[in-house]
Amino acid sequence: MESTLRSCRRCLLPATVPGLTIAESGLCDICLVTPPEAELAQQRAEIRHELERIVATHRDVEPYACVVAFSGGKDSSYTLKLLVERFQLRCIAVTIDNGFLSKGTAENCKAVCGSLGVDHLMFTPNQQFVRKMYGISAVQEDMHAPAAIQRASSICNSCISLINTHILQKALELGAPLVAGGYLGGQLPRDAATMSIRPGQQARPRAALIKRFVRAFGDAARPYFSLGRSDADADREITVINPMLGFAVLEDEILHDIAQLGWKRPRDTGLTSTNCRLNDLGVYIHHRRHGFHAYAFEIADQLRHGLISREDATRKLNTLPEQTDIQWLADKIGVSTDVL
Amino acid sequence: MAELADLQDQIRDFLTKQFLIEFGKDLTDETDLFDAGVIDSYGFIDLVGHLEKTYGVALSDDDLASPDMSTLTGIARMVSARQSGS
Ligand SMILES: [Zn+2]
């Protein structure tokens, strides 16, 4: 029997999520198949073990073993700390400036990289292109796979594609065998904790992405989403690691630990981002269009793993961006608020 | 080992639920699911992980780059072939 509850009593995923059923017990179908905590802990231990194994073979790589997608937000700051301090990897942190970085993000990047002794690159893609990409992503409904609505807003999904591609391009260019991201559970499949990929192996989804983005954003999109300019690049093996999936760290612990590195919480981002002001517009549109919060899956995963308190989760899920901020942001990317 | 038709039905169910799509409307068993914007790079990881876990098959780089991996019919054919060890 289906429940009449509006959201799962354990993870708070709402019944408005397409394809989700909430059983009479009050649990959603994801919670029903989530193993007990002891087994989750075992899975995380296996991920850490696998991370150790991968990292051990790359410790001596110069100049960089690992290119880190470093947004300057809390999770990627913590990820960088893990990679440097616990895994002892030679990292280069790469930040993409999308034109909407919060005030304080540049300082946070400097403080964290400075404290950890890590080289840092800031890449600023052509802002005309980026704004066009955001503007179209905001209004065009079929920019991403239908299931992508579970991971992030359409604006964020476009941005994440650009960032992930840039990080892989950098790894190819610098000859780094590893790339790392600060993604959490719910933002990507758990199988994605460690993935060995060759750009050539992902050629099919990649080619489809380029085709769709060039159609939507014009030819200027191609260099931002293409990989592997040579056959040699296509055969290079790169291992993607998302270390956070192997650790159960409370949000408060993350904030505490990175504060020690000099990281300060920005005040201009809304509740679900710690580095990007545009995030709120994505959240707003996603909620209007799909009837649930763009971070619902990430927060649900954190609740199942006991990494966030119910109060904090509820507060994040129930706080939607202010109309005045939305108008300002929409204006910046050339989107009329009438169509939102 | 499942019969090919059963296997295809099971994989159809997985794709329908996991990728929030419906076969029979705009999508057929022969539709290129990458071109149709159904499976992106994350979805591909999900799909491959599911196939390897559920059917105990190991898919090589060449398998993953094969045109078969882009349609429902092709995916079922690939899994069936790897199950029988060919
Ligand atoms: Zn649930």
XYZ file of C-alpha atoms and ligand atoms in Angstrom:
427
model
C 0.000 0.000 0.000
C 1.151 3.478 -0.769
C 1.282 5.999 2.000
C -0.460 9.336 1.895
C 2.585 10.919 3.539
C 4.052 13.785 1.602
C 7.648 12.755 2.205
C 9.714 9.791 3.336
C 9.968 9.736 7.101
C 13.637 8.774 7.015
C 15.225 10.728 4.158
C 12.544 13.399 3.562
C 12.388 12.772 -0.205
C 8.989 14.141 -1.186
C 6.304 12.162 -3.000
C 6.541 14.742 -5.802
C 9.791 13.109 -7.009
C 8.963 11.373 -10.318
C 8.928 7.586 -10.027
C 9.289 7.595 -6.229
C 6.833 5.626 -4.131
C 6.421 6.020 -0.405
C 5.244 2.797 1.199
C 2.691 2.502 3.970
C 5.572 2.177 6.400
C 6.447 5.770 5.533
C 9.690 4.820 3.784
C 10.506 5.588 0.157
C 11.709 2.850 -2.197
C 15.310 4.016 -1.878
C 15.260 3.810 1.929
C 13.611 0.394 1.699
C 16.631 -0.996 -0.142
C 19.262 0.988 1.789
C 21.268 -1.463 3.887
C 21.604 -1.002 7.657
C 24.292 1.357 8.979
C 26.775 -1.466 9.686
C 26.679 -2.475 6.048
C 26.962 1.139 4.858
C 30.014 1.511 7.087
C 31.447 -1.630 5.524
C 30.855 -0.213 2.025
C 32.632 3.000 2.989
C 35.544 1.000 4.394
C 35.798 -0.839 1.067
C 35.817 2.477 -0.808
C 38.618 3.777 1.454
C 40.559 0.587 0.907
C 40.196 0.933 -2.853
C 41.237 4.608 -2.630
C 44.357 3.630 -0.693
C 45.191 1.014 -3.309
C 44.818 3.453 -6.220
C 46.639 6.277 -4.498
C 49.564 4.071 -3.477
C 50.497 3.501 -7.110
C 50.518 7.235 -7.900
C 52.270 8.825 -4.923
C 55.488 9.476 -6.785
C 53.988 11.006 -9.907
C 55.378 14.440 -10.799
C 54.544 17.215 -11.144
C 50.956 16.292 -10.195
C 49.320 12.981 -9.391
C 45.875 14.473 -9.089
C 43.902 17.341 -10.601
C 41.251 18.374 -8.100
C 37.988 20.052 -9.075
C 38.166 22.683 -6.380
C 35.165 25.005 -6.252
C 36.329 26.729 -3.097
C 33.148 25.468 -1.389
C 33.119 23.416 1.811
C 33.056 19.918 0.298
C 35.824 20.396 -2.232
C 37.931 22.163 0.421
C 37.529 19.151 2.679
C 38.259 16.804 -0.228
C 41.486 18.632 -0.979
C 42.480 18.354 2.671
C 41.826 14.595 2.609
C 43.827 14.109 -0.587
C 46.796 16.067 0.692
C 46.893 15.132 4.363
C 45.512 11.631 4.485
C 46.364 10.315 1.033
C 49.618 12.275 0.617
C 48.988 13.055 -3.037
C 50.643 15.772 -5.100
C 47.606 17.787 -6.084
C 46.843 20.779 -8.211
C 43.580 22.497 -7.370
C 41.611 23.929 -10.297
C 38.795 26.420 -9.825
C 36.431 27.504 -12.572
C 35.277 31.096 -12.202
C 31.780 31.129 -13.678
C 31.310 34.827 -12.954
C 29.051 34.077 -9.981
C 31.563 33.017 -7.357
C 30.526 34.376 -3.998
C 32.430 37.173 -2.357
C 35.105 35.482 -0.329
C 35.543 32.439 -2.581
C 38.821 33.679 -4.062
C 40.097 34.289 -0.506
C 38.879 30.843 0.591
C 40.713 29.225 -2.334
C 43.894 31.071 -1.398
C 43.592 30.258 2.289
C 42.892 26.543 1.813
C 45.534 25.986 -0.880
C 47.995 28.096 1.102
C 47.454 26.116 4.303
C 47.724 22.790 2.508
C 50.672 23.838 0.330
C 48.897 23.145 -2.949
C 49.301 24.846 -6.338
C 46.136 26.517 -7.548
C 44.801 27.440 -10.974
C 41.822 29.687 -11.638
C 40.222 29.234 -15.057
C 37.779 31.886 -16.246
C 35.894 30.715 -19.326
C 34.598 33.358 -21.733
C 31.851 35.006 -19.695
C 29.648 35.752 -22.703
C 29.541 32.061 -23.452
C 28.976 31.046 -19.844
C 26.063 33.428 -19.392
C 24.491 32.208 -22.605
C 24.905 28.619 -21.418
C 23.219 29.435 -18.097
C 20.435 31.442 -19.739
C 19.525 28.613 -22.105
C 19.899 25.956 -19.389
C 17.475 27.963 -17.250
C 14.647 27.949 -19.786
C 15.156 24.949 -22.061
C 13.717 21.838 -20.428
C 15.503 19.044 -22.269
C 19.128 20.115 -21.868
C 19.906 17.091 -19.695
C 18.862 13.480 -19.306
C 15.507 13.126 -17.496
C 17.209 11.410 -14.540
C 19.612 14.344 -14.131
C 16.866 16.238 -12.267
C 17.703 13.980 -9.308
C 21.280 15.217 -9.157
C 21.047 18.952 -9.590
C 19.275 21.845 -11.269
C 19.578 22.258 -15.003
C 21.880 25.279 -14.575
C 24.121 23.297 -12.200
C 24.144 20.244 -14.454
C 25.430 22.336 -17.379
C 28.040 23.937 -15.150
C 29.128 20.565 -13.700
C 29.567 19.202 -17.249
C 31.819 22.119 -18.106
C 33.832 21.746 -14.903
C 34.230 17.965 -15.204
C 35.382 18.305 -18.798
C 37.859 21.029 -17.915
C 39.318 18.925 -15.117
C 39.778 15.955 -17.456
C 41.333 18.244 -20.105
C 43.777 19.517 -17.470
C 44.670 15.983 -16.380
C 45.410 15.043 -19.997
C 47.444 18.214 -20.491
C 49.448 17.795 -17.268
C 49.825 14.023 -17.533
C 48.113 13.504 -14.190
C 46.720 9.968 -13.696
C 44.014 10.988 -11.214
C 41.231 13.514 -11.074
C 39.191 14.145 -7.958
C 35.941 15.850 -7.128
C 34.239 16.810 -3.919
C 30.924 15.237 -4.810
C 28.745 13.765 -2.105
C 26.417 10.813 -2.166
C 23.199 11.679 -3.991
C 25.119 13.909 -6.398
C 26.427 10.913 -8.290
C 26.175 7.125 -8.320
C 27.906 5.392 -5.396
C 29.718 3.296 -7.999
C 31.444 6.542 -8.913
C 33.661 6.602 -5.798
C 36.514 5.310 -7.922
C 36.210 4.899 -11.665
C 38.845 4.095 -14.139
C 38.018 5.726 -17.428
C 39.580 6.224 -20.765
C 38.178 9.212 -22.607
C 37.715 6.821 -25.546
C 35.554 4.512 -23.465
C 33.093 7.284 -22.640
C 33.136 8.381 -26.288
C 29.454 7.678 -26.913
C 27.873 9.655 -24.077
C 30.485 12.372 -24.663
C 29.706 12.689 -28.396
C 25.973 12.891 -27.630
C 26.602 15.614 -25.037
C 28.693 17.689 -27.446
C 26.047 17.363 -30.151
C 23.281 18.520 -27.814
C 25.293 21.394 -26.322
C 26.510 22.668 -29.688
C 22.911 22.619 -30.912
C 21.774 24.594 -27.863
C 24.717 26.912 -27.143
C 26.342 27.192 -30.568
C 29.776 26.203 -31.875
C 31.497 28.094 -29.074
C 30.481 25.198 -26.802
C 32.654 22.619 -28.538
C 36.040 23.337 -26.926
C 34.519 23.375 -23.431
C 33.034 19.900 -23.780
C 35.459 18.055 -26.058
C 38.086 15.674 -24.773
C 41.141 14.043 -26.151
C 42.461 15.861 -29.144
C 44.580 12.886 -30.180
C 44.209 9.117 -30.326
C 46.853 8.888 -27.614
C 44.601 10.991 -25.338
C 41.674 8.683 -26.033
C 43.669 5.717 -24.727
C 45.115 7.396 -21.662
C 43.696 5.931 -18.534
C 42.468 8.396 -15.969
C 41.043 7.377 -12.631
C 38.306 9.552 -11.210
C 38.090 9.502 -7.432
C 35.385 10.964 -5.229
C 36.861 10.379 -1.775
C 33.925 11.847 0.182
C 31.895 8.737 -0.675
C 34.299 6.719 1.473
C 33.924 8.882 4.558
C 31.048 9.633 6.867
C 31.906 13.120 7.971
C 29.312 15.296 9.644
C 28.687 18.621 7.961
C 29.651 20.365 11.196
C 32.965 18.493 11.310
C 33.722 19.533 7.734
C 33.049 23.178 8.586
C 35.153 22.904 11.719
C 38.122 21.278 9.961
C 38.249 23.661 7.029
C 37.883 26.664 9.330
C 41.300 25.600 10.657
C 42.615 26.088 7.116
C 41.299 29.638 7.075
C 38.061 28.934 5.210
C 35.178 31.281 5.992
C 31.525 30.735 5.125
C 30.347 33.170 2.432
C 27.201 35.138 3.227
C 25.811 35.624 -0.257
C 25.032 32.125 -1.526
C 21.828 30.816 0.006
C 21.723 27.647 2.102
C 22.744 24.952 -0.364
C 25.943 26.376 -1.797
C 29.105 27.654 -0.184
C 30.707 29.138 -3.264
C 28.204 30.056 -5.999
C 25.580 32.755 -6.062
C 23.845 31.435 -9.169
C 22.993 28.196 -7.349
C 19.883 29.807 -5.864
C 18.433 30.559 -9.292
C 18.929 26.926 -10.282
C 17.240 25.798 -7.057
C 14.329 28.181 -7.602
C 13.680 27.087 -11.193
C 14.113 23.408 -10.342
C 11.532 23.672 -7.578
C 9.054 25.497 -9.780
C 9.452 23.022 -12.598
C 9.736 19.688 -10.777
C 8.114 20.318 -7.394
C 11.070 19.285 -5.273
C 14.347 20.798 -4.084
C 17.377 20.354 -6.379
C 19.345 19.156 -3.329
C 16.655 16.706 -2.139
C 18.627 13.615 -3.187
C 21.895 14.837 -1.725
C 20.219 15.756 1.564
C 18.339 12.418 1.576
C 21.615 10.547 1.183
C 23.170 12.528 4.019
C 20.187 11.738 6.241
C 20.414 8.011 5.463
C 24.104 8.094 6.380
C 23.425 10.189 9.473
C 25.607 13.079 8.291
C 23.174 15.917 8.747
C 20.632 16.659 11.456
C 16.933 16.527 10.654
C 16.605 20.175 11.613
C 19.343 21.287 9.240
C 17.948 19.088 6.474
C 14.432 20.453 6.948
C 15.697 24.010 7.036
C 17.606 23.556 3.759
C 14.678 21.868 2.050
C 12.155 24.465 3.168
C 14.167 27.584 2.480
C 13.631 28.775 -1.033
C 15.515 31.746 -2.476
C 14.124 35.263 -2.177
C 12.296 36.690 -5.167
C 14.510 39.790 -5.293
C 17.709 37.713 -5.548
C 16.104 35.600 -8.258
C 15.275 38.652 -10.337
C 18.792 39.997 -10.050
C 20.325 36.652 -11.054
C 17.883 36.043 -13.905
C 18.700 39.475 -15.231
C 22.419 38.681 -15.199
C 21.967 35.682 -17.479
C 19.441 37.412 -19.722
C 16.370 35.470 -18.625
C 13.062 37.232 -18.129
C 11.504 36.380 -14.772
C 8.164 36.042 -16.606
C 9.257 32.721 -18.032
C 10.555 31.347 -14.734
C 20.933 -17.816 -17.576
C 17.967 -15.758 -18.686
C 16.487 -16.104 -22.153
C 17.269 -13.141 -24.362
C 13.662 -11.901 -24.379
C 13.437 -12.114 -20.557
C 16.756 -10.400 -20.226
C 15.602 -7.615 -22.505
C 12.427 -7.179 -20.419
C 14.443 -6.994 -17.195
C 16.790 -4.405 -18.664
C 13.812 -2.457 -20.028
C 12.378 -2.318 -16.496
C 15.693 -1.096 -15.106
C 16.071 1.606 -17.766
C 12.465 2.722 -17.324
C 12.828 3.167 -13.586
C 16.397 4.392 -13.431
C 16.262 6.849 -16.325
C 12.662 8.006 -15.857
C 11.601 7.104 -19.385
C 8.885 5.103 -21.092
C 9.445 2.750 -23.939
C 6.792 2.598 -26.612
C 6.142 6.323 -26.930
C 9.077 8.212 -28.416
C 11.551 5.508 -27.508
C 11.793 2.073 -29.041
C 14.058 -0.871 -28.296
C 16.241 0.323 -31.181
C 16.520 4.007 -30.173
C 20.051 5.280 -29.589
C 19.692 6.175 -25.903
C 22.739 8.456 -25.926
C 21.486 10.505 -28.871
C 18.035 10.595 -27.332
C 19.557 12.253 -24.267
C 18.443 9.444 -21.941
C 21.814 8.098 -20.830
C 24.515 10.634 -19.983
C 27.976 9.826 -18.644
C 26.695 9.355 -15.062
C 23.842 7.216 -16.353
C 26.332 5.121 -18.264
C 28.262 4.422 -15.048
C 24.987 3.450 -13.359
C 24.022 1.187 -16.232
C 27.366 -0.589 -16.467
C 27.536 -1.051 -12.677
C 24.019 -2.514 -12.689
C 24.742 -4.935 -15.545
C 27.998 -6.153 -14.021
C 26.452 -6.643 -10.575
C 23.135 -8.132 -11.634
C 24.341 -10.442 -14.378
C 27.856 -11.194 -13.209
C 29.381 -10.099 -16.487
C 32.604 -8.190 -17.052
C 32.411 -5.624 -19.839
C 35.662 -4.678 -21.552
C 36.599 -1.234 -22.890
C 35.722 -2.439 -26.371
C 32.347 -3.665 -25.151
C 31.614 -0.270 -23.606
C 32.579 1.574 -26.780
C 30.499 -0.803 -28.925
C 27.454 0.609 -30.741
C 25.472 -2.208 -29.088
C 25.640 -0.368 -25.757
C 23.442 2.439 -27.078
C 20.163 0.547 -27.607
C 18.037 -1.684 -25.385
C 18.225 -4.546 -27.882
C 21.986 -4.136 -28.164
C 22.543 -4.012 -24.403
C 20.570 -7.239 -23.906
C 22.498 -8.883 -26.734
C 25.805 -7.790 -25.212
C 24.945 -9.069 -21.721
C 23.687 -12.357 -23.130
C 26.856 -12.835 -25.152
C 29.106 -12.125 -22.138
C 27.047 -14.436 -19.921
C 27.619 -17.321 -22.264
C 31.287 -16.453 -22.295
C 31.614 -15.381 -25.904
Zn 13.555 7.673 1.997
